[in-house]
Structures are given as C-alpha cells and as structure tokens.
C-alpha cells in the first residue's frame, strides 16, 4: 500500500497565531519604510495620446517583445537537443554494459590471468621476487636481527645464498633493539656473532620527526618524543659502509633484509636522519623495493620481509610469520601464544603481567582477560582477542625479553673458515668492536629482573625462492591486502635499475644437504620450554559455569505474575 502524504491541516489556535505574527511583521515593515521615506513605485502610465510619433514607439515596443520570444524559443530548442544527446549517450552506455555482462563469461577467464599478476602485490611470491631483486642488486647485505632473539631472526637459506653467490658480496649482521635487552646479554651476543659475521649494535628510531611532528611539539609542550626519536649506532654503520665503498672505488648498493618487525625500514630512516621509508606496527608494511640515497657513494635498498617456511615450529611462525594476527584464525594465534608462554620463565611472566599463578597458557590468557576487562556476554573472558593483543606485544617493542646464546660455537656448514675470512675482509673489525662497546655503554638497558628469560627455538627457515613458495596450506592462512595499500603505492619509488621480468634463482643441487645442515645448527636448542608437561592440544578453561542463567531460581521481571 502506498503511503499517504502528511496532512497540512493545522489547529485553529496555531493558524491564528501564525496570521497574527504575519500581520505584526507587515506592520513593522511598513513602519520602517515610512521612516526611510520609501515610496511605492508608480505604474508606467504609458505613452500619452497627444505625444508625437506614438504609433512608431508602439511598433518598436512590439518588435522588442517578438525578439525576446524568439530568443526564448531558441534557448528552449537548444535545451531539448542537449537532453536528447544525453539520452542517446546513456542508452549507448546501457547497451555496452549489457554486452559486457553477456560476454563476461568468455572474457573472465582471460581477464583473471592478467589481473592476478597486477593485483597480487601482497602475495608471498611477489615478496620473494622483490627480495631476490635486492639480493642480486646489492653489494653489501645487512641482515637485521632482533636483539631479544638473534638466533631466531637468522635465516640460513638467506645467509647461504649471499655467502655462496660468488659475486664478492658481503653480509653484515645488524643487532637492532638493543635497548630492550640487558647489557650483559648484548655483550654475549656480540661476542658470539662477530666470530661468524661482522656485527653492528644498533638502536633505531621508531618515530622520526618531520614537519607535522614539529608543529605538534610547538603546540603541546608536554609531548616528548625523545625516547622514540633517538637512535644509536648509525655513525658506526655509516662509517663502516663508507670505508668499504672506498676500498671498492665505486658507489655501493646496500640491501636491508630480515624477518618481519625486526626494524629494517627504521634502520634506513635512522641512517638518513628523517622518515624516508614507511614504517608501522603491522607486519609486512614494505611490499616492494624502496631506494634511499644516503650520499653519492651509498644507496640503501629496503626489501619486503622474508617468508617463514610453514615447516617451522609454532613459536617461529608466531614471532616470524608475515601474517598479521588480525587477519589470521584465532586457533593459530592461540597456538602461537601458547608456544611463546611455554618458552618463557613462568615466574617472570607472572611478575610482568601482575597475575597469579596459572597452570597452562589458556588459564594465563583467561586471567589476563579478566584483569584487563576483556569479557564476553555473561562475564566469560575473551581469550581470542586477548591472545591477539599478547602476540602484538611480543612482536612489537613492548615486551623486554632476552635469550641466551648457545653454549658452544658451532657455525653452520656453509660457513667455512675461508667464507668467514671473505666476509670480514675489507672491514676494520677492531674499530667496529670499539664503536659497538661505545654504543652499548651510551644506552640505558633494562635489568634482568625486569626482563623475561626466553628460550630460543634456533634459526628460522625461510623461503627466498619464488618457485618454492606455496600460497595455500600455510598455517597462518592466506595473505590479506592491507587498507593502506593505495596510499603506500603513491609513496613507494619504483626500482628501475633491476629488470622488471621475474628473476628466477638457479636451483642448487645441494638442497637436501642444506636442510640437514639447518637441523644440525638447531640441535643446541630444546623446544620443550619451561612447561614440559603441557601438551599443545586445546586446554580447558580454569573456571566452569555450573548452572546456566535459565536454571537460576531468580525472579523474572519479564513475566507478569497474577
């Protein structure tokens, strides 16, 4: 049934009131006009009959009227023609859309093949392709490691590809986020890693000041960005790269590689002294190669993250996978958080989160959700969202944890004494060691009591060859496109020096031997953790609801009792 229009009828009281207001308004207008001396315009009396040439004047007036009418008709015809043109164009567009829909089934197969190559910028294969471009184009490769778990951030496949490339490439290790680790632990790791590769201690700036930041600080004097905008170790790394460039007598290209959230783009921003690359808390912000010129002799190449192999442990996939927790399944996130808690000191976790004793990781999440007020209907703790928050904390820079280096020095099989000597050639190692000690002394480090002892799972296997990437079947689900992809595409610079064609890496015959080598390296790390009795199956909650709300003998206010 059609809805009737609202009636315009008014009550007499309202109608009389309106009329009264109108009369008052008219009276007021007349009064003001009288004061101003405004008079009504007099009517045109026309041409008097006694005036000479009256007939000629009347004819001219009639001719003017006719011209005006003709102009109006012409304008009307022009408007009609424009409307007809618009209708014809709309009809053509409608016909074209109908044809496209009819031929859509035939053209969909062809168009899908073209659009996949263009739109899959966020796929794992494109990440590997861009990473290989950086490895092939760079003279020096910086492998960025998180100082909280340096061994877990090392990728044996990447290190072997660089050391065995045969193109006089150098590999440097950059130990980032050293301000989150106790001082003694940093010194131990520097002594351990420098025996294999030249290692630089670094603390990158997480938030670089730009024009917008300066305006904010002027308006609000209390805002302090000193902790996030300070960086240490940049002079040491710049000096190291510049000295190596002088020995080569040419401009060098430096590629920055590593797993997600280790601070690759932040290191480039710190070396440049301003925000040159996009950074963010989300994993996989950098999706293609970005070039940044430090000076005439040094060019930095920012690369996408290394893809973690699905065969890694749950701990490695939780911390080093490129998938964002928001876009992954809650079961995978829960499994990752369980693996993290199982590899930590229980007492220190309780002290850090200020929660009572717990039997298993799931009870830990329920206690933490209750403390922070993350509850579902009926007061049930929201364990899934709590697990995502915990994983964000551990992959970001909020949690201060540390891992101990292996008790014995056993370099991987691809690192022979000759290879180690080749990697160290061209660098002033004594000066580097002195600069590292100065950097460590200049920073304020947390005490071991305020940090969490963490048990590393060893090196993380990565996939750098495009042919070996499997888009489906990964534990963390398929890649999702980010919301800020359009903005990033405008800011990212195109990498013009490398070929646009897909670069296929030559397959080595010793692939099976490499996997065995990686297993030998990881033998020194146990994965049982501090909770050996806990299985990785789904655990029950620490609390139980004996009665549902329907069975309670409470008074029901929704029913009427007679």
mmCIF file of C-alpha atoms in Angstrom, residues 276-555:
data_model
loop_
_atom_site.group_PDB
_atom_site.id
_atom_site.type_symbol
_atom_site.label_atom_id
_atom_site.label_comp_id
_atom_site.label_asym_id
_atom_site.label_seq_id
_atom_site.Cartn_x
_atom_site.Cartn_y
_atom_site.Cartn_z
ATOM 1 C CA UNK A 276 62.307 8.056 4.101
ATOM 2 C CA UNK A 277 60.524 4.665 4.301
ATOM 3 C CA UNK A 278 57.092 3.673 5.547
ATOM 4 C CA UNK A 279 57.094 2.043 8.988
ATOM 5 C CA UNK A 280 54.306 0.589 11.131
ATOM 6 C CA UNK A 281 53.385 -1.876 13.852
ATOM 7 C CA UNK A 282 51.609 -4.133 11.362
ATOM 8 C CA UNK A 283 53.679 -6.860 9.713
ATOM 9 C CA UNK A 284 54.563 -6.591 6.027
ATOM 10 C CA UNK A 285 54.280 -2.796 5.613
ATOM 11 C CA UNK A 286 57.032 -2.794 2.934
ATOM 12 C CA UNK A 287 55.703 -4.652 -0.117
ATOM 13 C CA UNK A 288 58.229 -3.714 -2.807
ATOM 14 C CA UNK A 289 61.789 -2.444 -3.178
ATOM 15 C CA UNK A 290 62.391 1.138 -1.997
ATOM 16 C CA UNK A 291 65.608 3.020 -2.811
ATOM 17 C CA UNK A 292 67.047 5.658 -0.460
ATOM 18 C CA UNK A 293 70.225 7.632 -1.307
ATOM 19 C CA UNK A 294 72.354 8.263 1.790
ATOM 20 C CA UNK A 295 75.110 10.035 -0.185
ATOM 21 C CA UNK A 296 76.750 9.905 -3.612
ATOM 22 C CA UNK A 297 78.568 6.664 -2.808
ATOM 23 C CA UNK A 298 75.903 4.765 -0.811
ATOM 24 C CA UNK A 299 72.404 3.708 -1.816
ATOM 25 C CA UNK A 300 70.103 1.755 0.536
ATOM 26 C CA UNK A 301 67.594 -0.807 -0.767
ATOM 27 C CA UNK A 302 64.661 -1.591 1.526
ATOM 28 C CA UNK A 303 63.146 -5.028 0.878
ATOM 29 C CA UNK A 304 59.980 -6.898 1.882
ATOM 30 C CA UNK A 305 60.181 -9.387 4.742
ATOM 31 C CA UNK A 306 61.479 -12.936 4.409
ATOM 32 C CA UNK A 307 58.699 -15.529 4.192
ATOM 33 C CA UNK A 308 58.874 -18.008 7.093
ATOM 34 C CA UNK A 309 58.635 -21.627 5.948
ATOM 35 C CA UNK A 310 55.474 -23.457 7.145
ATOM 36 C CA UNK A 311 57.647 -26.343 8.378
ATOM 37 C CA UNK A 312 58.956 -24.186 11.260
ATOM 38 C CA UNK A 313 57.802 -24.648 14.837
ATOM 39 C CA UNK A 314 54.720 -22.877 16.189
ATOM 40 C CA UNK A 315 56.993 -20.469 18.102
ATOM 41 C CA UNK A 316 58.909 -19.434 14.977
ATOM 42 C CA UNK A 317 55.688 -18.993 12.981
ATOM 43 C CA UNK A 318 54.142 -16.886 15.758
ATOM 44 C CA UNK A 319 57.084 -14.463 16.015
ATOM 45 C CA UNK A 320 58.482 -14.501 12.459
ATOM 46 C CA UNK A 321 55.474 -15.101 10.207
ATOM 47 C CA UNK A 322 54.479 -12.264 7.868
ATOM 48 C CA UNK A 323 50.753 -12.682 8.542
ATOM 49 C CA UNK A 324 49.114 -10.075 10.761
ATOM 50 C CA UNK A 325 47.311 -11.531 13.826
ATOM 51 C CA UNK A 326 44.180 -9.518 12.972
ATOM 52 C CA UNK A 327 43.805 -11.331 9.657
ATOM 53 C CA UNK A 328 44.576 -14.863 10.856
ATOM 54 C CA UNK A 329 42.486 -17.534 12.530
ATOM 55 C CA UNK A 330 42.040 -17.376 16.295
ATOM 56 C CA UNK A 331 43.162 -21.031 16.623
ATOM 57 C CA UNK A 332 46.545 -20.241 15.006
ATOM 58 C CA UNK A 333 47.005 -17.162 17.206
ATOM 59 C CA UNK A 334 46.182 -19.206 20.328
ATOM 60 C CA UNK A 335 48.676 -21.866 19.299
ATOM 61 C CA UNK A 336 51.352 -19.208 18.774
ATOM 62 C CA UNK A 337 50.736 -17.586 22.185
ATOM 63 C CA UNK A 338 50.856 -20.999 23.871
ATOM 64 C CA UNK A 339 54.239 -21.679 22.252
ATOM 65 C CA UNK A 340 55.567 -18.290 23.441
ATOM 66 C CA UNK A 341 54.400 -18.784 27.046
ATOM 67 C CA UNK A 342 55.812 -22.335 27.098
ATOM 68 C CA UNK A 343 59.248 -20.966 26.134
ATOM 69 C CA UNK A 344 59.333 -18.293 28.877
ATOM 70 C CA UNK A 345 60.106 -18.237 32.584
ATOM 71 C CA UNK A 346 56.756 -18.655 34.365
ATOM 72 C CA UNK A 347 57.652 -16.536 37.412
ATOM 73 C CA UNK A 348 58.830 -13.614 35.280
ATOM 74 C CA UNK A 349 55.671 -13.749 33.137
ATOM 75 C CA UNK A 350 53.562 -13.613 36.325
ATOM 76 C CA UNK A 351 55.563 -10.621 37.592
ATOM 77 C CA UNK A 352 55.424 -8.771 34.277
ATOM 78 C CA UNK A 353 51.663 -9.142 33.786
ATOM 79 C CA UNK A 354 50.938 -8.959 37.550
ATOM 80 C CA UNK A 355 48.713 -12.039 37.586
ATOM 81 C CA UNK A 356 48.510 -15.030 39.994
ATOM 82 C CA UNK A 357 49.870 -18.497 39.344
ATOM 83 C CA UNK A 358 48.437 -20.335 36.321
ATOM 84 C CA UNK A 359 48.518 -23.964 35.268
ATOM 85 C CA UNK A 360 48.614 -23.572 31.480
ATOM 86 C CA UNK A 361 48.775 -20.835 28.790
ATOM 87 C CA UNK A 362 44.979 -20.838 28.341
ATOM 88 C CA UNK A 363 44.451 -20.122 32.020
ATOM 89 C CA UNK A 364 47.054 -17.352 31.696
ATOM 90 C CA UNK A 365 45.002 -15.746 28.898
ATOM 91 C CA UNK A 366 41.755 -16.046 30.896
ATOM 92 C CA UNK A 367 43.332 -14.421 33.983
ATOM 93 C CA UNK A 368 44.815 -11.614 31.881
ATOM 94 C CA UNK A 369 41.471 -11.029 30.101
ATOM 95 C CA UNK A 370 39.680 -10.805 33.455
ATOM 96 C CA UNK A 371 42.247 -8.342 34.760
ATOM 97 C CA UNK A 372 42.006 -6.072 31.691
ATOM 98 C CA UNK A 373 38.213 -6.316 31.468
ATOM 99 C CA UNK A 374 38.068 -8.126 28.119
ATOM 100 C CA UNK A 375 34.870 -10.099 28.732
ATOM 101 C CA UNK A 376 32.115 -11.523 26.547
ATOM 102 C CA UNK A 377 28.459 -11.833 27.476
ATOM 103 C CA UNK A 378 27.952 -13.469 30.842
ATOM 104 C CA UNK A 379 31.404 -12.428 32.080
ATOM 105 C CA UNK A 380 33.264 -15.067 30.019
ATOM 106 C CA UNK A 381 36.885 -13.983 29.289
ATOM 107 C CA UNK A 382 37.539 -13.102 25.623
ATOM 108 C CA UNK A 383 40.562 -15.365 25.144
ATOM 109 C CA UNK A 384 40.793 -14.962 21.335
ATOM 110 C CA UNK A 385 41.154 -11.166 21.350
ATOM 111 C CA UNK A 386 43.416 -11.327 24.397
ATOM 112 C CA UNK A 387 45.721 -13.724 22.514
ATOM 113 C CA UNK A 388 45.932 -11.242 19.608
ATOM 114 C CA UNK A 389 46.934 -8.431 21.988
ATOM 115 C CA UNK A 390 49.593 -10.592 23.657
ATOM 116 C CA UNK A 391 51.018 -11.538 20.257
ATOM 117 C CA UNK A 392 51.114 -7.848 19.251
ATOM 118 C CA UNK A 393 53.068 -7.083 22.423
ATOM 119 C CA UNK A 394 55.651 -9.796 21.752
ATOM 120 C CA UNK A 395 56.189 -8.991 18.071
ATOM 121 C CA UNK A 396 56.361 -5.240 18.781
ATOM 122 C CA UNK A 397 58.715 -3.407 21.137
ATOM 123 C CA UNK A 398 56.608 -3.561 24.315
ATOM 124 C CA UNK A 399 57.909 -6.736 25.946
ATOM 125 C CA UNK A 400 61.506 -6.767 27.196
ATOM 126 C CA UNK A 401 62.749 -10.344 26.912
ATOM 127 C CA UNK A 402 66.122 -11.891 26.180
ATOM 128 C CA UNK A 403 67.573 -15.251 25.083
ATOM 129 C CA UNK A 404 70.973 -16.724 25.863
ATOM 130 C CA UNK A 405 73.477 -17.541 23.082
ATOM 131 C CA UNK A 406 74.408 -21.228 22.580
ATOM 132 C CA UNK A 407 76.971 -22.649 24.991
ATOM 133 C CA UNK A 408 79.277 -23.812 22.194
ATOM 134 C CA UNK A 409 80.256 -22.064 18.963
ATOM 135 C CA UNK A 410 79.227 -24.254 16.041
ATOM 136 C CA UNK A 411 78.946 -22.287 12.768
ATOM 137 C CA UNK A 412 76.662 -23.651 10.059
ATOM 138 C CA UNK A 413 78.282 -25.988 7.483
ATOM 139 C CA UNK A 414 78.046 -23.360 4.713
ATOM 140 C CA UNK A 415 80.242 -21.037 6.832
ATOM 141 C CA UNK A 416 83.754 -22.395 6.445
ATOM 142 C CA UNK A 417 86.828 -20.567 7.764
ATOM 143 C CA UNK A 418 87.530 -19.332 4.244
ATOM 144 C CA UNK A 419 83.996 -17.896 3.895
ATOM 145 C CA UNK A 420 84.227 -16.188 7.311
ATOM 146 C CA UNK A 421 87.544 -14.590 6.285
ATOM 147 C CA UNK A 422 85.983 -13.408 2.987
ATOM 148 C CA UNK A 423 83.029 -11.809 4.809
ATOM 149 C CA UNK A 424 85.348 -9.994 7.252
ATOM 150 C CA UNK A 425 87.708 -8.750 4.534
ATOM 151 C CA UNK A 426 87.510 -5.017 3.840
ATOM 152 C CA UNK A 427 86.173 -4.048 7.299
ATOM 153 C CA UNK A 428 88.081 -2.590 10.246
ATOM 154 C CA UNK A 429 86.962 -5.079 12.913
ATOM 155 C CA UNK A 430 88.936 -3.508 15.791
ATOM 156 C CA UNK A 431 87.328 -0.129 15.190
ATOM 157 C CA UNK A 432 83.928 -1.817 14.864
ATOM 158 C CA UNK A 433 84.339 -3.560 18.234
ATOM 159 C CA UNK A 434 85.257 -0.252 19.917
ATOM 160 C CA UNK A 435 82.264 1.536 18.369
ATOM 161 C CA UNK A 436 79.917 -1.262 19.474
ATOM 162 C CA UNK A 437 81.139 -1.019 23.073
ATOM 163 C CA UNK A 438 80.587 2.772 22.983
ATOM 164 C CA UNK A 439 77.046 2.272 21.671
ATOM 165 C CA UNK A 440 76.218 -0.292 24.370
ATOM 166 C CA UNK A 441 77.634 1.966 27.104
ATOM 167 C CA UNK A 442 75.653 5.005 25.891
ATOM 168 C CA UNK A 443 72.270 3.277 26.159
ATOM 169 C CA UNK A 444 70.119 2.611 29.207
ATOM 170 C CA UNK A 445 69.391 -1.126 29.397
ATOM 171 C CA UNK A 446 66.760 -2.963 31.458
ATOM 172 C CA UNK A 447 67.897 -5.180 34.320
ATOM 173 C CA UNK A 448 67.489 -8.977 34.027
ATOM 174 C CA UNK A 449 64.943 -8.853 36.875
ATOM 175 C CA UNK A 450 62.668 -6.575 34.790
ATOM 176 C CA UNK A 451 63.031 -8.711 31.649
ATOM 177 C CA UNK A 452 61.638 -12.129 30.750
ATOM 178 C CA UNK A 453 64.004 -15.044 30.142
ATOM 179 C CA UNK A 454 63.143 -16.582 26.774
ATOM 180 C CA UNK A 455 64.240 -19.882 25.261
ATOM 181 C CA UNK A 456 65.022 -19.524 21.545
ATOM 182 C CA UNK A 457 63.941 -22.154 19.029
ATOM 183 C CA UNK A 458 67.068 -21.758 16.882
ATOM 184 C CA UNK A 459 67.360 -20.475 13.333
ATOM 185 C CA UNK A 460 64.144 -19.908 11.396
ATOM 186 C CA UNK A 461 63.905 -21.500 7.964
ATOM 187 C CA UNK A 462 62.815 -19.056 5.274
ATOM 188 C CA UNK A 463 61.672 -19.281 1.670
ATOM 189 C CA UNK A 464 63.516 -16.923 -0.669
ATOM 190 C CA UNK A 465 62.965 -18.718 -3.985
ATOM 191 C CA UNK A 466 59.721 -17.906 -5.777
ATOM 192 C CA UNK A 467 59.365 -21.462 -7.126
ATOM 193 C CA UNK A 468 59.228 -22.961 -3.615
ATOM 194 C CA UNK A 469 56.503 -20.665 -2.278
ATOM 195 C CA UNK A 470 53.152 -22.286 -1.550
ATOM 196 C CA UNK A 471 50.349 -19.727 -1.316
ATOM 197 C CA UNK A 472 47.907 -22.258 0.141
ATOM 198 C CA UNK A 473 48.338 -24.589 3.075
ATOM 199 C CA UNK A 474 50.317 -22.247 5.315
ATOM 200 C CA UNK A 475 49.478 -22.379 8.985
ATOM 201 C CA UNK A 476 48.647 -18.688 9.170
ATOM 202 C CA UNK A 477 46.174 -18.552 6.256
ATOM 203 C CA UNK A 478 46.297 -16.626 3.016
ATOM 204 C CA UNK A 479 47.683 -13.130 2.684
ATOM 205 C CA UNK A 480 45.209 -10.242 3.037
ATOM 206 C CA UNK A 481 45.521 -6.898 1.337
ATOM 207 C CA UNK A 482 46.082 -4.010 3.737
ATOM 208 C CA UNK A 483 43.819 -0.967 3.918
ATOM 209 C CA UNK A 484 46.685 1.470 3.373
ATOM 210 C CA UNK A 485 47.886 -0.193 0.135
ATOM 211 C CA UNK A 486 46.680 2.653 -2.111
ATOM 212 C CA UNK A 487 48.487 5.300 -0.040
ATOM 213 C CA UNK A 488 51.698 3.260 0.017
ATOM 214 C CA UNK A 489 51.682 2.754 -3.758
ATOM 215 C CA UNK A 490 51.808 6.531 -4.261
ATOM 216 C CA UNK A 491 54.740 6.972 -1.832
ATOM 217 C CA UNK A 492 56.861 3.988 -2.892
ATOM 218 C CA UNK A 493 59.546 4.594 -5.507
ATOM 219 C CA UNK A 494 59.934 2.237 -8.419
ATOM 220 C CA UNK A 495 63.064 0.130 -8.528
ATOM 221 C CA UNK A 496 64.121 0.976 -12.095
ATOM 222 C CA UNK A 497 67.652 -0.359 -12.066
ATOM 223 C CA UNK A 498 66.639 -4.017 -11.809
ATOM 224 C CA UNK A 499 64.806 -5.824 -14.596
ATOM 225 C CA UNK A 500 61.001 -5.900 -14.458
ATOM 226 C CA UNK A 501 60.979 -9.516 -15.567
ATOM 227 C CA UNK A 502 60.641 -12.182 -12.932
ATOM 228 C CA UNK A 503 64.127 -13.253 -11.799
ATOM 229 C CA UNK A 504 64.332 -16.994 -11.259
ATOM 230 C CA UNK A 505 67.073 -18.157 -8.911
ATOM 231 C CA UNK A 506 69.253 -21.043 -10.065
ATOM 232 C CA UNK A 507 68.396 -24.148 -8.096
ATOM 233 C CA UNK A 508 71.276 -25.661 -6.170
ATOM 234 C CA UNK A 509 71.887 -29.400 -6.262
ATOM 235 C CA UNK A 510 72.599 -29.475 -2.524
ATOM 236 C CA UNK A 511 69.083 -28.511 -1.327
ATOM 237 C CA UNK A 512 68.662 -31.711 0.678
ATOM 238 C CA UNK A 513 72.063 -31.200 2.309
ATOM 239 C CA UNK A 514 71.118 -27.636 3.284
ATOM 240 C CA UNK A 515 68.060 -28.819 5.214
ATOM 241 C CA UNK A 516 70.208 -31.318 7.110
ATOM 242 C CA UNK A 517 72.710 -28.538 7.882
ATOM 243 C CA UNK A 518 69.995 -26.344 9.334
ATOM 244 C CA UNK A 519 68.799 -29.192 11.541
ATOM 245 C CA UNK A 520 72.361 -29.622 12.868
ATOM 246 C CA UNK A 521 72.531 -25.914 13.742
ATOM 247 C CA UNK A 522 69.273 -26.093 15.674
ATOM 248 C CA UNK A 523 70.325 -29.152 17.701
ATOM 249 C CA UNK A 524 71.587 -26.942 20.531
ATOM 250 C CA UNK A 525 68.135 -25.500 21.191
ATOM 251 C CA UNK A 526 65.488 -27.507 23.066
ATOM 252 C CA UNK A 527 61.856 -26.746 22.315
ATOM 253 C CA UNK A 528 60.267 -28.214 25.421
ATOM 254 C CA UNK A 529 60.321 -24.855 27.243
ATOM 255 C CA UNK A 530 59.675 -24.264 30.900
ATOM 256 C CA UNK A 531 56.397 -26.222 30.839
ATOM 257 C CA UNK A 532 57.464 -29.722 29.726
ATOM 258 C CA UNK A 533 54.265 -31.390 30.885
ATOM 259 C CA UNK A 534 51.941 -29.184 28.855
ATOM 260 C CA UNK A 535 50.632 -30.558 25.589
ATOM 261 C CA UNK A 536 49.843 -28.281 22.684
ATOM 262 C CA UNK A 537 46.292 -29.545 22.464
ATOM 263 C CA UNK A 538 43.365 -27.318 23.320
ATOM 264 C CA UNK A 539 43.204 -26.815 27.073
ATOM 265 C CA UNK A 540 40.119 -26.295 29.162
ATOM 266 C CA UNK A 541 39.377 -23.026 30.936
ATOM 267 C CA UNK A 542 40.345 -22.609 34.572
ATOM 268 C CA UNK A 543 36.796 -21.793 35.582
ATOM 269 C CA UNK A 544 33.493 -23.564 34.899
ATOM 270 C CA UNK A 545 29.933 -22.347 34.873
ATOM 271 C CA UNK A 546 27.893 -24.928 36.791
ATOM 272 C CA UNK A 547 24.453 -23.542 36.025
ATOM 273 C CA UNK A 548 23.277 -21.543 33.057
ATOM 274 C CA UNK A 549 21.315 -18.374 33.713
ATOM 275 C CA UNK A 550 17.996 -20.019 32.737
ATOM 276 C CA UNK A 551 18.158 -22.547 35.596
ATOM 277 C CA UNK A 552 18.598 -19.961 38.379
ATOM 278 C CA UNK A 553 15.631 -19.556 40.746
ATOM 279 C CA UNK A 554 15.723 -15.753 40.451
ATOM 280 C CA UNK A 555 12.651 -13.578 39.971
#
